[in-house]
Amino acid sequence: LDRTDRFMFSLSKRTQTFKPKKNIKEGTKQYQLKKYAEATLGSGNLRLAVTLPEGEDLNEWLAVNTVDFFNQINMLYGTITEFCTATECPIMSAGPKYEYHWADGTNIKKAIKVPAPDYVDYLMVWVQNQLDDETIFPSKIGVPFPKNFQQIVKNIFKRLFRVYAHIYHSHFTKIISLGEEAHLNTSFKHFIYFIQEFQLVEKKELAPLQELITSLTTVKDGEST
């Protein structure tokens, strides 16, 4: 499938559960970093898990974690796709004060107002296309990352945050009823620690969930992060 076909295919499969769409190839440097990240996450210390491993390349670390969070958010949103419909969520929002319109600069140059499920579909295809582009996310050793790679990553994380924000504001009751609350909170906490560690998202963008962020990242006596 070319990108246009994949784009349309994804939109047509909106009602089906999202599944991880990007895998890191075994034997690559990024695969080794992915295994390291998984092992560190297993320790339960999320703050430690996000730090750049000693001697490793920052862009490689950003790339591995971009793929990981993309997959995590895909799966989390997949648990509520049947409830996030154009009827239930006619706009992509994060509470009454925050509304998101879609533009990607290529297929859709002028921002348009679309229902939340359409916005998430556009977003996931937009991220997927960048992850699949070897000139942006190279998988081969020795192939350099583009000079603007960190800005690309910042833009991806800024938009991925909006999916968390929509889930929390519009579907959290359903998340609780599905028993996914702990999973969502851990994933989001990990996401926040990561973007804080590398200053990937401006504070104003995080405003829809600032209270929750403060609550999740405040260390209480006798607890570790």
GROMACS .gro file of N, CA, C and O in nm, residues 1-116:
model
  464
    1LEU      N    1   0.084  -0.120   0.000
    1LEU     CA    2   0.000   0.000   0.000
    1LEU      C    3   0.087   0.125   0.000
    1LEU      O    4   0.184   0.131   0.073
    2ASP      N    5   0.053   0.224  -0.086
    2ASP     CA    6   0.126   0.349  -0.075
    2ASP      C    7   0.062   0.431   0.039
    2ASP      O    8  -0.033   0.390   0.102
    3ARG      N    9   0.117   0.547   0.064
    3ARG     CA   10   0.073   0.623   0.182
    3ARG      C   11  -0.072   0.667   0.172
    3ARG      O   12  -0.145   0.667   0.270
    4THR      N   13  -0.115   0.704   0.051
    4THR     CA   14  -0.255   0.746   0.036
    4THR      C   15  -0.348   0.630   0.065
    4THR      O   16  -0.448   0.645   0.134
    5ASP      N   17  -0.313   0.511   0.012
    5ASP     CA   18  -0.395   0.393   0.038
    5ASP      C   19  -0.399   0.360   0.186
    5ASP      O   20  -0.504   0.328   0.241
    6ARG      N   21  -0.282   0.369   0.252
    6ARG     CA   22  -0.276   0.339   0.396
    6ARG      C   23  -0.361   0.438   0.474
    6ARG      O   24  -0.428   0.405   0.570
    7PHE      N   25  -0.356   0.563   0.428
    7PHE     CA   26  -0.432   0.671   0.493
    7PHE      C   27  -0.581   0.640   0.487
    7PHE      O   28  -0.651   0.643   0.587
    8MET      N   29  -0.630   0.607   0.368
    8MET     CA   30  -0.772   0.576   0.351
    8MET      C   31  -0.810   0.447   0.421
    8MET      O   32  -0.917   0.435   0.478
    9PHE      N   33  -0.718   0.349   0.418
    9PHE     CA   34  -0.743   0.220   0.482
    9PHE      C   35  -0.762   0.239   0.632
    9PHE      O   36  -0.852   0.184   0.693
   10SER      N   37  -0.677   0.325   0.691
   10SER     CA   38  -0.687   0.350   0.835
   10SER      C   39  -0.821   0.415   0.868
   10SER      O   40  -0.888   0.377   0.964
   11LEU      N   41  -0.862   0.512   0.787
   11LEU     CA   42  -0.989   0.579   0.815
   11LEU      C   43  -1.106   0.482   0.805
   11LEU      O   44  -1.201   0.490   0.881
   12SER      N   45  -1.098   0.388   0.712
   12SER     CA   46  -1.207   0.293   0.694
   12SER      C   47  -1.216   0.194   0.808
   12SER      O   48  -1.319   0.132   0.830
   13LYS      N   49  -1.106   0.179   0.884
   13LYS     CA   50  -1.104   0.081   0.993
   13LYS      C   51  -1.126   0.147   1.129
   13LYS      O   52  -1.094   0.092   1.232
   14ARG      N   53  -1.183   0.267   1.126
   14ARG     CA   54  -1.200   0.347   1.247
   14ARG      C   55  -1.269   0.272   1.360
   14ARG      O   56  -1.238   0.290   1.476
   15THR      N   57  -1.369   0.190   1.326
   15THR     CA   58  -1.448   0.126   1.431
   15THR      C   59  -1.379   0.004   1.491
   15THR      O   60  -1.427  -0.052   1.588
   16GLN      N   61  -1.269  -0.037   1.433
   16GLN     CA   62  -1.198  -0.153   1.485
   16GLN      C   63  -1.091  -0.112   1.584
   16GLN      O   64  -1.042   0.000   1.581
   17THR      N   65  -1.060  -0.203   1.675
   17THR     CA   66  -0.961  -0.172   1.778
   17THR      C   67  -0.826  -0.140   1.716
   17THR      O   68  -0.778  -0.211   1.629
   18PHE      N   69  -0.767  -0.033   1.762
   18PHE     CA   70  -0.633   0.004   1.715
   18PHE      C   71  -0.532  -0.099   1.765
   18PHE      O   72  -0.545  -0.152   1.874
   19LYS      N   73  -0.432  -0.124   1.687
   19LYS     CA   74  -0.327  -0.216   1.727
   19LYS      C   75  -0.192  -0.150   1.700
   19LYS      O   76  -0.184  -0.061   1.617
   20PRO      N   77  -0.087  -0.194   1.770
   20PRO     CA   78   0.045  -0.135   1.743
   20PRO      C   79   0.078  -0.144   1.595
   20PRO      O   80   0.062  -0.248   1.534
   21LYS      N   81   0.124  -0.034   1.539
   21LYS     CA   82   0.147  -0.030   1.396
   21LYS      C   83   0.294  -0.023   1.360
   21LYS      O   84   0.330  -0.024   1.245
   22LYS      N   85   0.378  -0.010   1.460
   22LYS     CA   86   0.520   0.010   1.429
   22LYS      C   87   0.604  -0.080   1.517
   22LYS      O   88   0.591  -0.079   1.639
   23ASN      N   89   0.688  -0.160   1.456
   23ASN     CA   90   0.779  -0.246   1.531
   23ASN      C   91   0.923  -0.206   1.501
   23ASN      O   92   0.955  -0.166   1.390
   24ILE      N   93   1.007  -0.218   1.603
   24ILE     CA   94   1.150  -0.190   1.585
   24ILE      C   95   1.219  -0.321   1.549
   24ILE      O   96   1.201  -0.423   1.615
   25LYS      N   97   1.298  -0.317   1.443
   25LYS     CA   98   1.359  -0.441   1.392
   25LYS      C   99   1.464  -0.496   1.488
   25LYS      O  100   1.546  -0.424   1.541
   26GLU      N  101   1.458  -0.629   1.506
   26GLU     CA  102   1.554  -0.698   1.592
   26GLU      C  103   1.694  -0.683   1.534
   26GLU      O  104   1.714  -0.682   1.413
   27GLY      N  105   1.792  -0.669   1.624
   27GLY     CA  106   1.930  -0.660   1.580
   27GLY      C  107   1.979  -0.519   1.555
   27GLY      O  108   2.097  -0.496   1.535
   28THR      N  109   1.886  -0.422   1.557
   28THR     CA  110   1.926  -0.283   1.536
   28THR      C  111   1.963  -0.219   1.670
   28THR      O  112   1.932  -0.271   1.776
   29LYS      N  113   2.030  -0.104   1.660
   29LYS     CA  114   2.065  -0.029   1.780
   29LYS      C  115   1.939   0.012   1.856
   29LYS      O  116   1.934   0.005   1.979
   30GLN      N  117   1.838   0.053   1.783
   30GLN     CA  118   1.714   0.094   1.847
   30GLN      C  119   1.646  -0.023   1.919
   30GLN      O  120   1.582  -0.004   2.022
   31TYR      N  121   1.661  -0.143   1.865
   31TYR     CA  122   1.604  -0.261   1.931
   31TYR      C  123   1.674  -0.284   2.066
   31TYR      O  124   1.609  -0.315   2.166
   32GLN      N  125   1.806  -0.266   2.068
   32GLN     CA  126   1.881  -0.282   2.195
   32GLN      C  127   1.835  -0.178   2.296
   32GLN      O  128   1.817  -0.209   2.415
   33LEU      N  129   1.813  -0.055   2.250
   33LEU     CA  130   1.766   0.050   2.340
   33LEU      C  131   1.624   0.021   2.389
   33LEU      O  132   1.589   0.049   2.504
   34LYS      N  133   1.542  -0.036   2.300
   34LYS     CA  134   1.405  -0.071   2.339
   34LYS      C  135   1.408  -0.174   2.452
   34LYS      O  136   1.334  -0.164   2.550
   35LYS      N  137   1.494  -0.275   2.438
   35LYS     CA  138   1.507  -0.379   2.542
   35LYS      C  139   1.558  -0.319   2.673
   35LYS      O  140   1.513  -0.356   2.782
   36TYR      N  141   1.650  -0.225   2.662
   36TYR     CA  142   1.702  -0.156   2.781
   36TYR      C  143   1.588  -0.079   2.848
   36TYR      O  144   1.572  -0.084   2.971
   37ALA      N  145   1.509  -0.009   2.768
   37ALA     CA  146   1.398   0.071   2.823
   37ALA      C  147   1.297  -0.020   2.893
   37ALA      O  148   1.248   0.012   3.002
   38GLU      N  149   1.268  -0.135   2.832
   38GLU     CA  150   1.172  -0.229   2.893
   38GLU      C  151   1.225  -0.281   3.026
   38GLU      O  152   1.150  -0.294   3.124
   39ALA      N  153   1.354  -0.311   3.030
   39ALA     CA  154   1.414  -0.362   3.154
   39ALA      C  155   1.411  -0.256   3.263
   39ALA      O  156   1.380  -0.285   3.380
   40THR      N  157   1.440  -0.132   3.226
   40THR     CA  158   1.440  -0.023   3.324
   40THR      C  159   1.299   0.004   3.373
   40THR      O  160   1.277   0.029   3.492
   41LEU      N  161   1.202  -0.001   3.282
   41LEU     CA  162   1.063   0.018   3.321
   41LEU      C  163   1.020  -0.088   3.422
   41LEU      O  164   0.942  -0.061   3.513
   42GLY      N  165   1.073  -0.208   3.405
   42GLY     CA  166   1.040  -0.318   3.495
   42GLY      C  167   1.080  -0.292   3.639
   42GLY      O  168   1.028  -0.356   3.732
   43SER      N  169   1.172  -0.199   3.660
   43SER     CA  170   1.215  -0.168   3.796
   43SER      C  171   1.110  -0.088   3.871
   43SER      O  172   1.114  -0.077   3.993
   44GLY      N  173   1.014  -0.032   3.796
   44GLY     CA  174   0.906   0.045   3.858
   44GLY      C  175   0.940   0.191   3.880
   44GLY      O  176   0.856   0.268   3.924
   45ASN      N  177   1.063   0.230   3.849
   45ASN     CA  178   1.103   0.370   3.868
   45ASN      C  179   1.092   0.443   3.734
   45ASN      O  180   1.181   0.437   3.651
   46LEU      N  181   0.981   0.514   3.716
   46LEU     CA  182   0.955   0.578   3.588
   46LEU      C  183   1.049   0.694   3.560
   46LEU      O  184   1.084   0.719   3.445
   47ARG      N  185   1.089   0.764   3.663
   47ARG     CA  186   1.183   0.877   3.642
   47ARG      C  187   1.316   0.825   3.588
   47ARG      O  188   1.375   0.884   3.499
   48LEU      N  189   1.362   0.715   3.644
   48LEU     CA  190   1.487   0.655   3.599
   48LEU      C  191   1.471   0.600   3.457
   48LEU      O  192   1.562   0.609   3.374
   49ALA      N  193   1.354   0.546   3.430
   49ALA     CA  194   1.331   0.480   3.301
   49ALA      C  195   1.339   0.575   3.182
   49ALA      O  196   1.368   0.533   3.070
   50VAL      N  197   1.314   0.704   3.205
   50VAL     CA  198   1.313   0.797   3.092
   50VAL      C  199   1.449   0.860   3.064
   50VAL      O  200   1.470   0.919   2.958
   51THR      N  201   1.542   0.848   3.157
   51THR     CA  202   1.672   0.915   3.138
   51THR      C  203   1.754   0.851   3.027
   51THR      O  204   1.746   0.730   3.005
   52LEU      N  205   1.831   0.933   2.959
   52LEU     CA  206   1.915   0.885   2.849
   52LEU      C  207   2.022   0.790   2.903
   52LEU      O  208   2.099   0.828   2.992
   53PRO      N  209   2.027   0.666   2.854
   53PRO     CA  210   2.131   0.574   2.901
   53PRO      C  211   2.270   0.631   2.873
   53PRO      O  212   2.292   0.696   2.770
   54GLU      N  213   2.361   0.607   2.964
   54GLU     CA  214   2.496   0.662   2.952
   54GLU      C  215   2.562   0.619   2.822
   54GLU      O  216   2.561   0.502   2.784
   55GLY      N  217   2.618   0.718   2.753
   55GLY     CA  218   2.692   0.689   2.629
   55GLY      C  219   2.605   0.671   2.506
   55GLY      O  220   2.657   0.645   2.397
   56GLU      N  221   2.473   0.684   2.521
   56GLU     CA  222   2.384   0.662   2.407
   56GLU      C  223   2.349   0.793   2.337
   56GLU      O  224   2.356   0.901   2.396
   57ASP      N  225   2.307   0.781   2.211
   57ASP     CA  226   2.272   0.896   2.130
   57ASP      C  227   2.131   0.944   2.163
   57ASP      O  228   2.037   0.864   2.167
   58LEU      N  229   2.116   1.074   2.184
   58LEU     CA  230   1.986   1.130   2.222
   58LEU      C  231   1.880   1.103   2.116
   58LEU      O  232   1.767   1.064   2.148
   59ASN      N  233   1.915   1.122   1.989
   59ASN     CA  234   1.815   1.102   1.884
   59ASN      C  235   1.767   0.958   1.876
   59ASN      O  236   1.649   0.932   1.853
   60GLU      N  237   1.858   0.863   1.896
   60GLU     CA  238   1.818   0.721   1.898
   60GLU      C  239   1.719   0.695   2.011
   60GLU      O  240   1.620   0.624   1.995
   61TRP      N  241   1.746   0.754   2.126
   61TRP     CA  242   1.661   0.736   2.244
   61TRP      C  243   1.524   0.800   2.221
   61TRP      O  244   1.420   0.742   2.256
   62LEU      N  245   1.523   0.917   2.162
   62LEU     CA  246   1.396   0.983   2.130
   62LEU      C  247   1.317   0.900   2.029
   62LEU      O  248   1.194   0.885   2.042
   63ALA      N  249   1.386   0.844   1.931
   63ALA     CA  250   1.318   0.764   1.828
   63ALA      C  251   1.252   0.640   1.888
   63ALA      O  252   1.135   0.611   1.861
   64VAL      N  253   1.325   0.568   1.971
   64VAL     CA  254   1.272   0.446   2.034
   64VAL      C  255   1.149   0.478   2.117
   64VAL      O  256   1.047   0.407   2.112
   65ASN      N  257   1.156   0.584   2.194
   65ASN     CA  258   1.045   0.618   2.282
   65ASN      C  259   0.927   0.678   2.206
   65ASN      O  260   0.812   0.662   2.248
   66THR      N  261   0.953   0.744   2.095
   66THR     CA  262   0.842   0.794   2.012
   66THR      C  263   0.760   0.677   1.961
   66THR      O  264   0.637   0.678   1.966
   67VAL      N  265   0.827   0.574   1.913
   67VAL     CA  266   0.759   0.453   1.866
   67VAL      C  267   0.680   0.389   1.980
   67VAL      O  268   0.564   0.350   1.965
   68ASP      N  269   0.743   0.380   2.096
   68ASP     CA  270   0.679   0.315   2.211
   68ASP      C  271   0.553   0.389   2.255
   68ASP      O  272   0.447   0.328   2.275
   69PHE      N  273   0.560   0.520   2.267
   69PHE     CA  274   0.442   0.595   2.310
   69PHE      C  275   0.334   0.595   2.203
   69PHE      O  276   0.215   0.592   2.236
   70PHE      N  277   0.374   0.598   2.078
   70PHE     CA  278   0.276   0.586   1.969
   70PHE      C  279   0.197   0.456   1.983
   70PHE      O  280   0.074   0.454   1.975
   71ASN      N  281   0.268   0.347   2.008
   71ASN     CA  282   0.201   0.217   2.023
   71ASN      C  283   0.114   0.214   2.149
   71ASN      O  284   0.002   0.162   2.147
   72GLN      N  285   0.165   0.267   2.259
   72GLN     CA  286   0.088   0.270   2.383
   72GLN      C  287  -0.043   0.345   2.366
   72GLN      O  288  -0.150   0.298   2.407
   73ILE      N  289  -0.035   0.464   2.306
   73ILE     CA  290  -0.154   0.547   2.291
   73ILE      C  291  -0.251   0.484   2.192
   73ILE      O  292  -0.373   0.489   2.211
   74ASN      N  293  -0.199   0.420   2.088
   74ASN     CA  294  -0.284   0.345   1.996
   74ASN      C  295  -0.366   0.242   2.070
   74ASN      O  296  -0.487   0.228   2.049
   75MET      N  297  -0.301   0.166   2.157
   75MET     CA  298  -0.370   0.059   2.229
   75MET      C  299  -0.470   0.115   2.331
   75MET      O  300  -0.581   0.063   2.344
   76LEU      N  301  -0.430   0.221   2.401
   76LEU     CA  302  -0.521   0.280   2.499
   76LEU      C  303  -0.645   0.336   2.432
   76LEU      O  304  -0.757   0.314   2.477
   77TYR      N  305  -0.625   0.408   2.322
   77TYR     CA  306  -0.741   0.462   2.251
   77TYR      C  307  -0.826   0.348   2.194
   77TYR      O  308  -0.948   0.357   2.188
   78GLY      N  309  -0.760   0.240   2.156
   78GLY     CA  310  -0.832   0.125   2.102
   78GLY      C  311  -0.933   0.067   2.198
   78GLY      O  312  -1.033   0.007   2.156
   79THR      N  313  -0.912   0.086   2.329
   79THR     CA  314  -1.006   0.031   2.427
   79THR      C  315  -1.137   0.109   2.432
   79THR      O  316  -1.237   0.056   2.482
   80ILE      N  317  -1.138   0.231   2.378
   80ILE     CA  318  -1.260   0.311   2.387
   80ILE      C  319  -1.310   0.358   2.249
   80ILE      O  320  -1.398   0.443   2.242
   81THR      N  321  -1.259   0.301   2.140
   81THR     CA  322  -1.300   0.348   2.006
   81THR      C  323  -1.449   0.332   1.983
   81THR      O  324  -1.509   0.415   1.915
   82GLU      N  325  -1.509   0.227   2.039
   82GLU     CA  326  -1.652   0.208   2.014
   82GLU      C  327  -1.738   0.312   2.085
   82GLU      O  328  -1.854   0.333   2.052
   83PHE      N  329  -1.679   0.380   2.183
   83PHE     CA  330  -1.753   0.483   2.258
   83PHE      C  331  -1.718   0.624   2.208
   83PHE      O  332  -1.792   0.718   2.232
   84CYS      N  333  -1.604   0.636   2.144
   84CYS     CA  334  -1.561   0.766   2.090
   84CYS      C  335  -1.608   0.774   1.945
   84CYS      O  336  -1.538   0.736   1.852
   85THR      N  337  -1.729   0.820   1.928
   85THR     CA  338  -1.791   0.825   1.795
   85THR      C  339  -1.816   0.971   1.756
   85THR      O  340  -1.809   1.062   1.839
   86ALA      N  341  -1.847   0.990   1.629
   86ALA     CA  342  -1.876   1.126   1.581
   86ALA      C  343  -1.999   1.183   1.650
   86ALA      O  344  -2.011   1.305   1.667
   87THR      N  345  -2.090   1.096   1.693
   87THR     CA  346  -2.211   1.142   1.763
   87THR      C  347  -2.178   1.182   1.906
   87THR      O  348  -2.219   1.288   1.954
   88GLU      N  349  -2.102   1.097   1.974
   88GLU     CA  350  -2.066   1.123   2.114
   88GLU      C  351  -1.961   1.233   2.127
   88GLU      O  352  -1.962   1.309   2.224
   89CYS      N  353  -1.870   1.238   2.032
   89CYS     CA  354  -1.758   1.334   2.038
   89CYS      C  355  -1.750   1.410   1.906
   89CYS      O  356  -1.658   1.387   1.826
   90PRO      N  357  -1.844   1.503   1.881
   90PRO     CA  358  -1.847   1.573   1.752
   90PRO      C  359  -1.730   1.668   1.729
   90PRO      O  360  -1.706   1.711   1.616
   91ILE      N  361  -1.658   1.702   1.838
   91ILE     CA  362  -1.536   1.782   1.823
   91ILE      C  363  -1.424   1.715   1.902
   91ILE      O  364  -1.449   1.642   1.997
   92MET      N  365  -1.300   1.738   1.859
   92MET     CA  366  -1.185   1.687   1.932
   92MET      C  367  -1.155   1.788   2.043
   92MET      O  368  -1.106   1.899   2.017
   93SER      N  369  -1.187   1.750   2.166
   93SER     CA  370  -1.174   1.844   2.276
   93SER      C  371  -1.108   1.779   2.396
   93SER      O  372  -1.096   1.657   2.405
   94ALA      N  373  -1.068   1.865   2.490
   94ALA     CA  374  -1.017   1.821   2.620
   94ALA      C  375  -1.084   1.909   2.724
   94ALA      O  376  -1.024   2.003   2.776
   95GLY      N  377  -1.212   1.880   2.748
   95GLY     CA  378  -1.290   1.966   2.836
   95GLY      C  379  -1.348   2.083   2.758
   95GLY      O  380  -1.321   2.100   2.639
   96PRO      N  381  -1.428   2.168   2.825
   96PRO     CA  382  -1.497   2.277   2.756
   96PRO      C  383  -1.406   2.389   2.705
   96PRO      O  384  -1.443   2.462   2.612
   97LYS      N  385  -1.287   2.402   2.760
   97LYS     CA  386  -1.199   2.514   2.723
   97LYS      C  387  -1.104   2.484   2.607
   97LYS      O  388  -1.046   2.575   2.549
   98TYR      N  389  -1.084   2.357   2.575
   98TYR     CA  390  -0.980   2.321   2.479
   98TYR      C  391  -1.038   2.239   2.364
   98TYR      O  392  -1.095   2.132   2.384
   99GLU      N  393  -1.021   2.292   2.244
   99GLU     CA  394  -1.070   2.228   2.123
   99GLU      C  395  -0.956   2.222   2.022
   99GLU      O  396  -0.881   2.318   2.006
  100TYR      N  397  -0.941   2.107   1.955
  100TYR     CA  398  -0.831   2.088   1.860
  100TYR      C  399  -0.885   2.071   1.719
  100TYR      O  400  -0.975   1.990   1.695
  101HIS      N  401  -0.827   2.146   1.625
  101HIS     CA  402  -0.862   2.133   1.483
  101HIS      C  403  -0.743   2.069   1.412
  101HIS      O  404  -0.629   2.085   1.453
  102TRP      N  405  -0.771   1.996   1.303
  102TRP     CA  406  -0.663   1.920   1.238
  102TRP      C  407  -0.608   1.989   1.113
  102TRP      O  408  -0.681   2.039   1.029
  103ALA      N  409  -0.476   1.988   1.103
  103ALA     CA  410  -0.405   2.024   0.980
  103ALA      C  411  -0.272   1.951   0.984
  103ALA      O  412  -0.213   1.933   1.091
  104ASP      N  413  -0.224   1.904   0.869
  104ASP     CA  414  -0.095   1.836   0.867
  104ASP      C  415   0.006   1.906   0.777
  104ASP      O  416   0.121   1.863   0.766
  105GLY      N  417  -0.039   2.014   0.709
  105GLY     CA  418   0.052   2.088   0.623
  105GLY      C  419   0.074   2.027   0.487
  105GLY      O  420   0.138   2.086   0.401
  106THR      N  421   0.020   1.906   0.466
  106THR     CA  422   0.039   1.838   0.338
  106THR      C  423  -0.095   1.805   0.273
  106THR      O  424  -0.136   1.865   0.175
  107ASN      N  425  -0.165   1.706   0.333
  107ASN     CA  426  -0.297   1.669   0.281
  107ASN      C  427  -0.403   1.773   0.319
  107ASN      O  428  -0.493   1.803   0.241
  108ILE      N  429  -0.391   1.824   0.440
  108ILE     CA  430  -0.486   1.924   0.490
  108ILE      C  431  -0.405   2.043   0.541
  108ILE      O  432  -0.347   2.038   0.650
  109LYS      N  433  -0.402   2.148   0.460
  109LYS     CA  434  -0.316   2.261   0.494
  109LYS      C  435  -0.385   2.363   0.585
  109LYS      O  436  -0.320   2.427   0.667
  110LYS      N  437  -0.515   2.377   0.570
  110LYS     CA  438  -0.590   2.470   0.655
  110LYS      C  439  -0.663   2.389   0.762
  110LYS      O  440  -0.731   2.290   0.731
  111ALA      N  441  -0.647   2.430   0.888
  111ALA     CA  442  -0.704   2.354   1.000
  111ALA      C  443  -0.855   2.338   0.984
  111ALA      O  444  -0.926   2.434   0.953
  112ILE      N  445  -0.902   2.214   1.006
  112ILE     CA  446  -1.044   2.185   0.994
  112ILE      C  447  -1.097   2.128   1.126
  112ILE      O  448  -1.025   2.062   1.200
  113LYS      N  449  -1.224   2.155   1.152
  113LYS     CA  450  -1.289   2.099   1.271
  113LYS      C  451  -1.346   1.962   1.233
  113LYS      O  452  -1.424   1.951   1.138
  114VAL      N  453  -1.303   1.859   1.304
  114VAL     CA  454  -1.351   1.724   1.276
  114VAL      C  455  -1.388   1.654   1.407
  114VAL      O  456  -1.340   1.693   1.513
  115PRO      N  457  -1.474   1.551   1.401
  115PRO     CA  458  -1.506   1.476   1.522
  115PRO      C  459  -1.380   1.411   1.580
  115PRO      O  460  -1.283   1.386   1.507
  116ALA      N  461  -1.383   1.383   1.710
  116ALA     CA  462  -1.266   1.327   1.777
  116ALA      C  463  -1.212   1.200   1.710
  116ALA      O  464  -1.091   1.188   1.691
   0.00000   0.00000   0.00000
